Coordinates of C-alpha atoms in Angstrom, one line a residue:
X6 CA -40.2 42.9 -91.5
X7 CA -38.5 45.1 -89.1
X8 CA -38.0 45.8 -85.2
X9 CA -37.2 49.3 -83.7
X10 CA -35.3 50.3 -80.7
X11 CA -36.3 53.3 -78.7
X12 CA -35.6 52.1 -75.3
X13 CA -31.6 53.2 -75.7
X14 CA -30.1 54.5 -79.2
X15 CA -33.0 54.9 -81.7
X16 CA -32.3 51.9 -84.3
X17 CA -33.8 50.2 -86.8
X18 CA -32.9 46.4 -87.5
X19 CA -34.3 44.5 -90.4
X20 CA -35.5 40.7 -89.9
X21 CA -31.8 39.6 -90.2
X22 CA -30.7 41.6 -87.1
X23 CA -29.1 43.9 -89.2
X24 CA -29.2 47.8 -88.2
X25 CA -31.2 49.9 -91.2
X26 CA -29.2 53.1 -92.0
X27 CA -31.8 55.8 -91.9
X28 CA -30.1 58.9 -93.7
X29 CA -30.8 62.3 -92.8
X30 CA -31.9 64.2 -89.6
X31 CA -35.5 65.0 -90.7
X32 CA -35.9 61.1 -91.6
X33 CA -34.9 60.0 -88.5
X34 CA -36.8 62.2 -86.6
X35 CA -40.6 62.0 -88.9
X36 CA -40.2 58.4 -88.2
X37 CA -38.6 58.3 -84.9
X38 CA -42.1 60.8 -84.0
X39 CA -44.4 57.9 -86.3
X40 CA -42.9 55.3 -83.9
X41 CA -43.8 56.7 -80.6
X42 CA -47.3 58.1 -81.7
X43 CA -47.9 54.1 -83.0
X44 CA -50.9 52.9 -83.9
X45 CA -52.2 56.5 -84.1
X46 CA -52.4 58.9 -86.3
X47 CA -49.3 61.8 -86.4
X48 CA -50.9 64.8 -88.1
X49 CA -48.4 66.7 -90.2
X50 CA -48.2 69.3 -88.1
X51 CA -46.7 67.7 -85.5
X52 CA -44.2 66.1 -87.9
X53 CA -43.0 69.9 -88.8
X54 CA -42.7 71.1 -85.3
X55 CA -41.0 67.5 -84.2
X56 CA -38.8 68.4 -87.1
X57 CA -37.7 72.0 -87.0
X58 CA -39.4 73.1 -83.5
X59 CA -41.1 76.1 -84.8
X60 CA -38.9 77.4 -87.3
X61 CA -39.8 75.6 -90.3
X62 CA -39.5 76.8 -93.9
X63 CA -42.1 77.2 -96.2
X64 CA -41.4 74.1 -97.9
X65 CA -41.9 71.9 -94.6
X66 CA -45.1 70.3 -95.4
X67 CA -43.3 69.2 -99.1
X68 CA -40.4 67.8 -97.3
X69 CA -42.7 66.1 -94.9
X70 CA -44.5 64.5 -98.6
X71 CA -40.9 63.6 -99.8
X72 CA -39.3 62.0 -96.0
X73 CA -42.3 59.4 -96.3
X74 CA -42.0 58.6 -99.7
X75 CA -38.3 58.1 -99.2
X76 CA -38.9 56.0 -96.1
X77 CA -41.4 53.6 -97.8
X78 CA -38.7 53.0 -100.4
X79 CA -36.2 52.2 -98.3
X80 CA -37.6 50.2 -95.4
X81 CA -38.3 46.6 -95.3
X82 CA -42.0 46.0 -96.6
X83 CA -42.0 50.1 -96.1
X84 CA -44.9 50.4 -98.9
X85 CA -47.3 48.8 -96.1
X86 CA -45.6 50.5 -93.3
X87 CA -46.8 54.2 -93.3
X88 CA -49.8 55.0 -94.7
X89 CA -51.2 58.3 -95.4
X90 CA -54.4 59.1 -93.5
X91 CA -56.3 62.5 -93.6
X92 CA -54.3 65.4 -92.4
X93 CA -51.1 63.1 -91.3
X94 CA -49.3 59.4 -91.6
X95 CA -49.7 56.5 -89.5
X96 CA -47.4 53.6 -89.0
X97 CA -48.6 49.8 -88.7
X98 CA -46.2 48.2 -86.5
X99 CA -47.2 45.2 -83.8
X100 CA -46.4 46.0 -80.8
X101 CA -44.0 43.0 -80.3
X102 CA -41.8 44.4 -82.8
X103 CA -41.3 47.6 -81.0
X104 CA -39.3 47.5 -77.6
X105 CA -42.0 50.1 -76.6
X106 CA -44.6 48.1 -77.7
X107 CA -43.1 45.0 -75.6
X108 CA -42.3 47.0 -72.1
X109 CA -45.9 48.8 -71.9
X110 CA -47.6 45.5 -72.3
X111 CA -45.0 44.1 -69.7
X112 CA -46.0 47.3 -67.2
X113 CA -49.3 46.1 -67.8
X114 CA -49.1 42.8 -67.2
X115 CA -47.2 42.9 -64.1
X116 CA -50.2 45.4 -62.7
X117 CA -52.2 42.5 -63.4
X118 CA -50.5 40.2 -62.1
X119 CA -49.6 41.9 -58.6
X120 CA -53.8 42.5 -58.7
X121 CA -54.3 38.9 -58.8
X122 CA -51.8 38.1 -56.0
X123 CA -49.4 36.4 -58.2
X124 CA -46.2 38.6 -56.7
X125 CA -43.4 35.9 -58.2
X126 CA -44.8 36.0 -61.6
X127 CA -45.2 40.0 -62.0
X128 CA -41.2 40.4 -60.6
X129 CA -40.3 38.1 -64.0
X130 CA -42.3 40.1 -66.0
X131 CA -40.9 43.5 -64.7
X132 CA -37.8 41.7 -65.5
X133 CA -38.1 40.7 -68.7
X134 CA -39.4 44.3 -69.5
X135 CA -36.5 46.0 -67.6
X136 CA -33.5 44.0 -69.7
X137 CA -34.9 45.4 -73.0
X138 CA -33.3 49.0 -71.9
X139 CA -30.4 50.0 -73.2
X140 CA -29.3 53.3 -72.2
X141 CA -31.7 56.7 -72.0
X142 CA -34.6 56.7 -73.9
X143 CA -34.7 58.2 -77.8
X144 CA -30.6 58.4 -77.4
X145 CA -29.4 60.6 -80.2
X146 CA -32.8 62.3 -80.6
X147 CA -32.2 65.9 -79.4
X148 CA -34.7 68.5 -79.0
X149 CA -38.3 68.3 -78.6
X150 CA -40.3 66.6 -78.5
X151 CA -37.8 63.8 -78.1
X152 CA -36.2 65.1 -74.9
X153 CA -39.9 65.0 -73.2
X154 CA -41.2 61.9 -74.3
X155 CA -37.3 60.8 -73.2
X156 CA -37.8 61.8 -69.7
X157 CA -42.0 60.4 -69.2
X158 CA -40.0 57.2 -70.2
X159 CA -37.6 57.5 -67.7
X160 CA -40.4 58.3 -65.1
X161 CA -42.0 55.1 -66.4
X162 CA -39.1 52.8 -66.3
X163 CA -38.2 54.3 -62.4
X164 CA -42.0 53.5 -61.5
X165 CA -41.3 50.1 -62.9
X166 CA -38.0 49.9 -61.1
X167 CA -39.3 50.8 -57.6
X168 CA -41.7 48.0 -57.9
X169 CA -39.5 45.7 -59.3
X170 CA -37.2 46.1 -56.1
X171 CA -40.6 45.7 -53.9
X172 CA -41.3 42.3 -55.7
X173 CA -37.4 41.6 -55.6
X174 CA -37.2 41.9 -51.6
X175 CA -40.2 39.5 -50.9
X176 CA -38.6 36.8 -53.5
X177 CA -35.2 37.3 -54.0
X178 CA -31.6 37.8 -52.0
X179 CA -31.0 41.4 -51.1
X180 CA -28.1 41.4 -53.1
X181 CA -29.5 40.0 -56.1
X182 CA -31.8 43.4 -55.8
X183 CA -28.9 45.3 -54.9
X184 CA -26.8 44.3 -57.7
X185 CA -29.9 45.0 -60.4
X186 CA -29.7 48.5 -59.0
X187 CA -26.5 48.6 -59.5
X188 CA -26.5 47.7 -63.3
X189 CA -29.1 50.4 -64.2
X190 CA -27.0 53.2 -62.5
X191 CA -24.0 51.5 -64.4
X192 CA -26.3 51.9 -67.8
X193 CA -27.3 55.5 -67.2
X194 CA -25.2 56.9 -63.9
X195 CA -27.2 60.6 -64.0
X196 CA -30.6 58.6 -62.7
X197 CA -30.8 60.2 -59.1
X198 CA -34.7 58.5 -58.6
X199 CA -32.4 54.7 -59.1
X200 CA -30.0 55.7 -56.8
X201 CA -32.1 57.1 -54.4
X202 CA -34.4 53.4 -54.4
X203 CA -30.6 51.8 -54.1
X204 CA -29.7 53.9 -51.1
X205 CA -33.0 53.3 -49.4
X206 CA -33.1 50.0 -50.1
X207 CA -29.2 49.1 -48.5
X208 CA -30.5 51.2 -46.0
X209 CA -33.8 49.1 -45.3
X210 CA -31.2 46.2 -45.2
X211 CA -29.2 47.5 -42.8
X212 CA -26.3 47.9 -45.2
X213 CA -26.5 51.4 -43.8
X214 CA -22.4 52.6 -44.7
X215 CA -23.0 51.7 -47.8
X216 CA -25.8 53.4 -48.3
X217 CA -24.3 56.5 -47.1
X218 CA -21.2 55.6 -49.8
X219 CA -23.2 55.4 -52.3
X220 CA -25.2 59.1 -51.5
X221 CA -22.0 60.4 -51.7
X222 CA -21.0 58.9 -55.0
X223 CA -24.1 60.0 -56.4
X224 CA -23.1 63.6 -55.0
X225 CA -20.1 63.7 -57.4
X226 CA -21.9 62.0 -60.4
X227 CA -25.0 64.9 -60.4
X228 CA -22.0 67.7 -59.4
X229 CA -21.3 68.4 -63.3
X230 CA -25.1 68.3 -64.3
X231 CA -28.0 70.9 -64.3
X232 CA -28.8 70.1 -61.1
X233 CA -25.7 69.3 -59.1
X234 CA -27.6 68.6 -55.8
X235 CA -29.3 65.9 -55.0
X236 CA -33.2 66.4 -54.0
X237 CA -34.4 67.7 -50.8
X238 CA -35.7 64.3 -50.2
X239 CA -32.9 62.4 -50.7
X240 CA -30.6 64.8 -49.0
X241 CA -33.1 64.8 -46.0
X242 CA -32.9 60.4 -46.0
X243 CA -29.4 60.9 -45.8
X244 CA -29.4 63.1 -42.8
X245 CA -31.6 60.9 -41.1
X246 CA -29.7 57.8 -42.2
X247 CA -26.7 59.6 -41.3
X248 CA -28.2 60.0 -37.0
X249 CA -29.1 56.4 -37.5
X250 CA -25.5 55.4 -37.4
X251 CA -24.3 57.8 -34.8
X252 CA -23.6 61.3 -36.5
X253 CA -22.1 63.2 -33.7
X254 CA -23.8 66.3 -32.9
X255 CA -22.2 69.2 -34.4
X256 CA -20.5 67.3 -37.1
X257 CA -20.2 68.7 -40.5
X258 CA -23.2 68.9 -42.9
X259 CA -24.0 66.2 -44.5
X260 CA -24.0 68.2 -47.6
X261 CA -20.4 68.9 -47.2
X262 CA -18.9 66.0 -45.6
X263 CA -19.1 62.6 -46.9
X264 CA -18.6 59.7 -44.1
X265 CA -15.6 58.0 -43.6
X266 CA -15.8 55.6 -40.8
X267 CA -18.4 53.5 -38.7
X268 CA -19.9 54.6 -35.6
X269 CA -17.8 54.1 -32.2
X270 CA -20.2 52.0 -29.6
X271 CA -22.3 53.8 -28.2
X272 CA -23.1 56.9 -30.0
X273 CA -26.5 56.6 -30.6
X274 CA -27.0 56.4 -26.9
X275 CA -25.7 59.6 -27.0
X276 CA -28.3 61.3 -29.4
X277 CA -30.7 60.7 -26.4
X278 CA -30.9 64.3 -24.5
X279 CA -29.6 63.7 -20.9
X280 CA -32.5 64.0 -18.6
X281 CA -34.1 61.2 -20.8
X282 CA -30.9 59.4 -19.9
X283 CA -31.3 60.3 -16.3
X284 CA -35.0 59.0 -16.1
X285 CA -34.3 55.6 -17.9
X286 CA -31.5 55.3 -15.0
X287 CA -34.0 56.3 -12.3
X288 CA -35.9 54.2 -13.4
X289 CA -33.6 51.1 -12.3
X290 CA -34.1 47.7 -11.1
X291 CA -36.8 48.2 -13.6
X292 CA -36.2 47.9 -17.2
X293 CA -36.4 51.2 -19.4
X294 CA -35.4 51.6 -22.8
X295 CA -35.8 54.7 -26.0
X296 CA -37.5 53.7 -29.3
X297 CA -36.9 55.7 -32.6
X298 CA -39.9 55.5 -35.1
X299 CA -38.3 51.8 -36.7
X300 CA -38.3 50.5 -33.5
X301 CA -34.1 50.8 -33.3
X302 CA -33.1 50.9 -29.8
X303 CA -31.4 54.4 -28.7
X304 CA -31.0 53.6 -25.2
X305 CA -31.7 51.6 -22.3
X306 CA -30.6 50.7 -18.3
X307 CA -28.3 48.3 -17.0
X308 CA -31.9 46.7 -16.4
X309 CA -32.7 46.2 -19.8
X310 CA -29.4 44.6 -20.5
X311 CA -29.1 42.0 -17.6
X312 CA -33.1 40.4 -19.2
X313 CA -32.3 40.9 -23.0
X314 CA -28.5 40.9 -23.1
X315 CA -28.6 41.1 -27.2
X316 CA -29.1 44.5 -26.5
X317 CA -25.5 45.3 -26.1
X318 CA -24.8 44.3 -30.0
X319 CA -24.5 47.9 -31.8
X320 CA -28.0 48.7 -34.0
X321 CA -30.3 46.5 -31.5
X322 CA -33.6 46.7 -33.5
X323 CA -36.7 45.3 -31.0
X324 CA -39.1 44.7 -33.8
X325 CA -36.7 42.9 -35.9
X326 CA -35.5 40.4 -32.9
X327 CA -39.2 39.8 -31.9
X328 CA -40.3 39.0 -35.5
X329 CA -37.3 37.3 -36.4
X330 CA -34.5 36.5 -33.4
X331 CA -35.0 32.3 -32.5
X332 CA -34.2 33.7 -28.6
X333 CA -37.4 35.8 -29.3
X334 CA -39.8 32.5 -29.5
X335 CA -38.3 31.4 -25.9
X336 CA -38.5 35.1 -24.4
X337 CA -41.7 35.8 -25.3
X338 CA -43.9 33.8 -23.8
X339 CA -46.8 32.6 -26.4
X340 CA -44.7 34.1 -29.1
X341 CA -47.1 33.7 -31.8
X342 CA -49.5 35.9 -30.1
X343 CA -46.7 38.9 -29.8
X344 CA -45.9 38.2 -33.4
X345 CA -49.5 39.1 -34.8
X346 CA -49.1 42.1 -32.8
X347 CA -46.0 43.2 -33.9
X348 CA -47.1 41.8 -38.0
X349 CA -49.9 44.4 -37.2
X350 CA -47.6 47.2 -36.3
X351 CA -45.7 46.7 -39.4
X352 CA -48.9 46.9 -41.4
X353 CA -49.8 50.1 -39.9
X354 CA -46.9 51.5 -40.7
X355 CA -46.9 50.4 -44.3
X356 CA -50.5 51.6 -44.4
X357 CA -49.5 55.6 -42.8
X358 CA -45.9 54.9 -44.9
X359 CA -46.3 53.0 -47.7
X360 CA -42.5 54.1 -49.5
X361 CA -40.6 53.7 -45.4
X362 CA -37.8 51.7 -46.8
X363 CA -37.3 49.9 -43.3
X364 CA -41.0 48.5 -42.9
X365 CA -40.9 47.6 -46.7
X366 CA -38.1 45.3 -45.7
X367 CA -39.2 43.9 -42.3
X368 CA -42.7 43.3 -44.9
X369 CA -40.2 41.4 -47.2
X370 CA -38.5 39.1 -44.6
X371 CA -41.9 38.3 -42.9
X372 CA -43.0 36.4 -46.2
X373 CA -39.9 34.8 -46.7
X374 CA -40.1 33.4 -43.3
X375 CA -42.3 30.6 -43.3
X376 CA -43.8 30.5 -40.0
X377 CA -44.7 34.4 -40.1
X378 CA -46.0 33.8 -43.8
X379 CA -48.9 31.8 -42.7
X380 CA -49.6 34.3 -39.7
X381 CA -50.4 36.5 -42.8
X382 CA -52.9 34.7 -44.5
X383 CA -54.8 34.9 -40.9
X384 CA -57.5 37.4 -40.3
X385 CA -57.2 38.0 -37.0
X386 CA -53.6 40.5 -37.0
X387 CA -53.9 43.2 -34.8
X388 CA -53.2 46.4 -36.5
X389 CA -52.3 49.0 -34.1
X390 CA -49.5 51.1 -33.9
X391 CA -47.5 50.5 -30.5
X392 CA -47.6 48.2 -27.5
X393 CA -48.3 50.6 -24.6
X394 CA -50.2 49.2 -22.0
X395 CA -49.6 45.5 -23.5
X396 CA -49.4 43.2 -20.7
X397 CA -46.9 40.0 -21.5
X398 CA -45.0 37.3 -20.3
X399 CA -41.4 36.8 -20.3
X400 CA -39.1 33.6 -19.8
X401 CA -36.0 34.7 -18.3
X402 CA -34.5 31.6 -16.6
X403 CA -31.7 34.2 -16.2
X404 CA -33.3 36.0 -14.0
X405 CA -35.6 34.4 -12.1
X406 CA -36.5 30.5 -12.7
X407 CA -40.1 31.6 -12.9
X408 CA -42.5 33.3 -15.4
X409 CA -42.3 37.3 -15.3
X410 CA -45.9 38.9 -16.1
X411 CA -44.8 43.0 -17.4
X412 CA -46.9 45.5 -18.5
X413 CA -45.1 48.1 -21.0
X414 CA -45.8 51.6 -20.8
X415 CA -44.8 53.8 -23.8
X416 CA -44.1 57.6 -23.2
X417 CA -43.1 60.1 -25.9
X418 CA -41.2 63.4 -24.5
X419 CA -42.1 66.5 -25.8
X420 CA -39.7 68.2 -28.4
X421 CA -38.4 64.6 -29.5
X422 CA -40.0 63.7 -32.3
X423 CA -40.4 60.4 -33.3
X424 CA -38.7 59.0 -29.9
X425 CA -40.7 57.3 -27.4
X426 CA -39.5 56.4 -24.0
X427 CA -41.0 52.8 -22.7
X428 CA -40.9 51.4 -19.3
X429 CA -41.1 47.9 -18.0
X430 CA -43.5 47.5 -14.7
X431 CA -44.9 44.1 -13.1
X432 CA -46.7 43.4 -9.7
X433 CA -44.9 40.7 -8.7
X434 CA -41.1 42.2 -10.0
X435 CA -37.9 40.0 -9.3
X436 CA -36.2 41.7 -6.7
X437 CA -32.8 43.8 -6.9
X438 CA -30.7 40.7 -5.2
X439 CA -32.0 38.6 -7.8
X440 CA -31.6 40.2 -10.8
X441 CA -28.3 41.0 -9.6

């Protein structure tokens, strides 16, 4: 009996553990090609060009004949191995014994699994299938079709991967995810699709610097390789994450300038064009504030601050303090009711976004949190997309001793995409002496 190793360096080990010594390039390769074709039929045509990639000689389909015979002498139980079929050879291997075999099945299960809405189970399964890589794919097979069949793996495992780290933020300690990540770039550094899911998903966890670190480390690793650049897509996520933590205006590329500092307080605010500033200060003793599209706070009058005074921490995020903040549940009067609201503008989002890193991760933290969990199962979330025009009530004993009913109004200025401008009014507004 034997096991085979394609997942990594292509090895054969026999039922003691031992590695088989498979001599010769053309045997490698006919039954490295019989392995992946498995339980199917590999015509012999297919064996030549796997072989010799369209320059064979005229003795190919001989040496074919004579690579089997060979093989079937000098494998374990190789006799009942390969067998010849019309036109080509197949191989009759369980699945279980090839690591292959064993991570498809896992793919498969975990699909299954997620379908039947047992989350916890399919992230072990994607586990178990994700510590039987080694390395690259077919290591040590050159040429095609090896290289190929190398990189569909690869596309496979970084499918596998993605979801893993979706399952991984609902069950398991960011860095626990982080960390994985980190070992698969560790295995196989020129992976720029597992470093882009590890620098969205520091990002998504507001471990935003280190996000940005690790773009730029990933800049230096793909600088000796074919492509020594990394995606448009990743490179436009880094420009964006790069005005999330206060990119001056101006400042050097982000293609040619890695960062090498945090943020002084306040930048952000300065991102917000100054007749927006102007109107939020008009706007005074009523609150005003500027939204980006995850809900982190740009700006906002001295109103703002004096009735929700954790604004003045750097990276103020409103949906995260009214999902997750314990000052929200006093605040917010009826909190439950704003938190199916706001559960139904993360869903939205999800639903128009399905890959945003920062709704993935709000989606995460909502199910580890028990009281939100529950709101979950309910059916009666409100999906919609903003709060304009939602009419609330706020506790502020700091203030005013009583109740404050507010109705906000969302505006989005033209030519700022993705910003929206929202404005706090009430009838019966404390006045300028008391808010004082």
């Amino acid at each position: 009996m034997i096991s085979v190793k394609l997942l990594g360096r292509f090895e054969v080990h026999d039922s003691r553990g031992n590695v088989v010594d498979i001599r010769g390039d053309v045997a490698r390769r006919v039954l490295a090609h019989l392995l992946l074709a498995a339980p199917h039929v590999t015509p012999n045509h297919r064996l030549i060009e796997a072989v010799w990639e369209g320059e064979e000689p005229e003795s190919a389909i001989d040496q074919i004949r004579k690579t089997v015979s060979r093989l079937r002498r000098e494998l374990p139980g190789g006799s009942d191995l390969i067998r010849t079929e019309p036109g080509g050879y197949r191989i009759f291997l369980p699945s279980e014994q090839i690591d292959l075999g064993v991570w498809r099945e896992a793919i498969q299960r975990s699909s299954l699994l997620i379908q039947e809405g047992k989350r916890r189970e399919a992230l072990e399964t994607l586990s178990q299938g994700l510590d039987l890589w080694r390395g690259r794919a077919l290591a040590g097979m050159a040429g095609h079709p090896f290289t190929g069949e190398a990189v569909a793996l690869h596309e496979e495992r970084s499918s596998a991967l993605d979801t893993w780290c979706r399952l991984g933020l609902e069950h398991l300690d960011t860095r626990a995810v982080v960390a994985r990540l980190r070992r698969e770039i560790r295995r196989d550094p020129v992976q720029e699709k597992v470093w882009g899911i590890l620098i969205r998903t520091l990002a998504a966890s507001g471990r935003r610097l280190e996000a940005i670190e690790e773009y730029n480390r990933l800049r230096k690793v793909l600088a000796g390789t074919p492509h020594p650049t990394p995606s448009k897509a990743l490179r436009d996520f880094y420009r964006d994450l790069k005005e999330t933590v206060g990119a001056r205006p101006g400042s050097p590329s982000p293609e040619t300038e890695p960062a090498r500092t945090a943020p002084a307080k306040g930048l952000a605010h300065r991102r917000v064009p100054p007749w927006i500033q102007e109107l939020l200060r008009g706007h005074e003793p009523l609150p005003a504030y500027v939204l980006d599209a995850h809900w982190n706070v740009l700006h906002r009058n001295q109103a703002m601050e004096r009735w929700f005074p954790w604004l003045r921490a750097e990276g103020s995020n409103l949906l995260s303090w009214a999902l997750f903040a314990p000052s929200a549940r006093t605040v917010l009067h009826a909190w439950d009711e704003h938190a199916m609201v706001y559960l139904g503008i993360v869903r939205t989002a999800l639903r128009e976004r399905p890959d945003d890193p920062f709704f993935r991760a709000i989606n995460a933290a909502t199910h580890k949190d028990p009281t939100l969990h529950s709101m979950l199962a309910r059916d009666d979330v409100i999906d919609v997309s903003s709060r304009s025009g939602h009419r609330f009530t706020l506790n502020l004993p700091q203030i005013t001793p009583e109740p404050i009913n507010v109705i906000s109004h969302a505006l989005r200025p033209e030519g700022n995409r993705g910003v929206r401008v929202v404005v706090l009014t009430s009838p019966h507004m404390p006045s300028e002496e008391t808010s004082g």
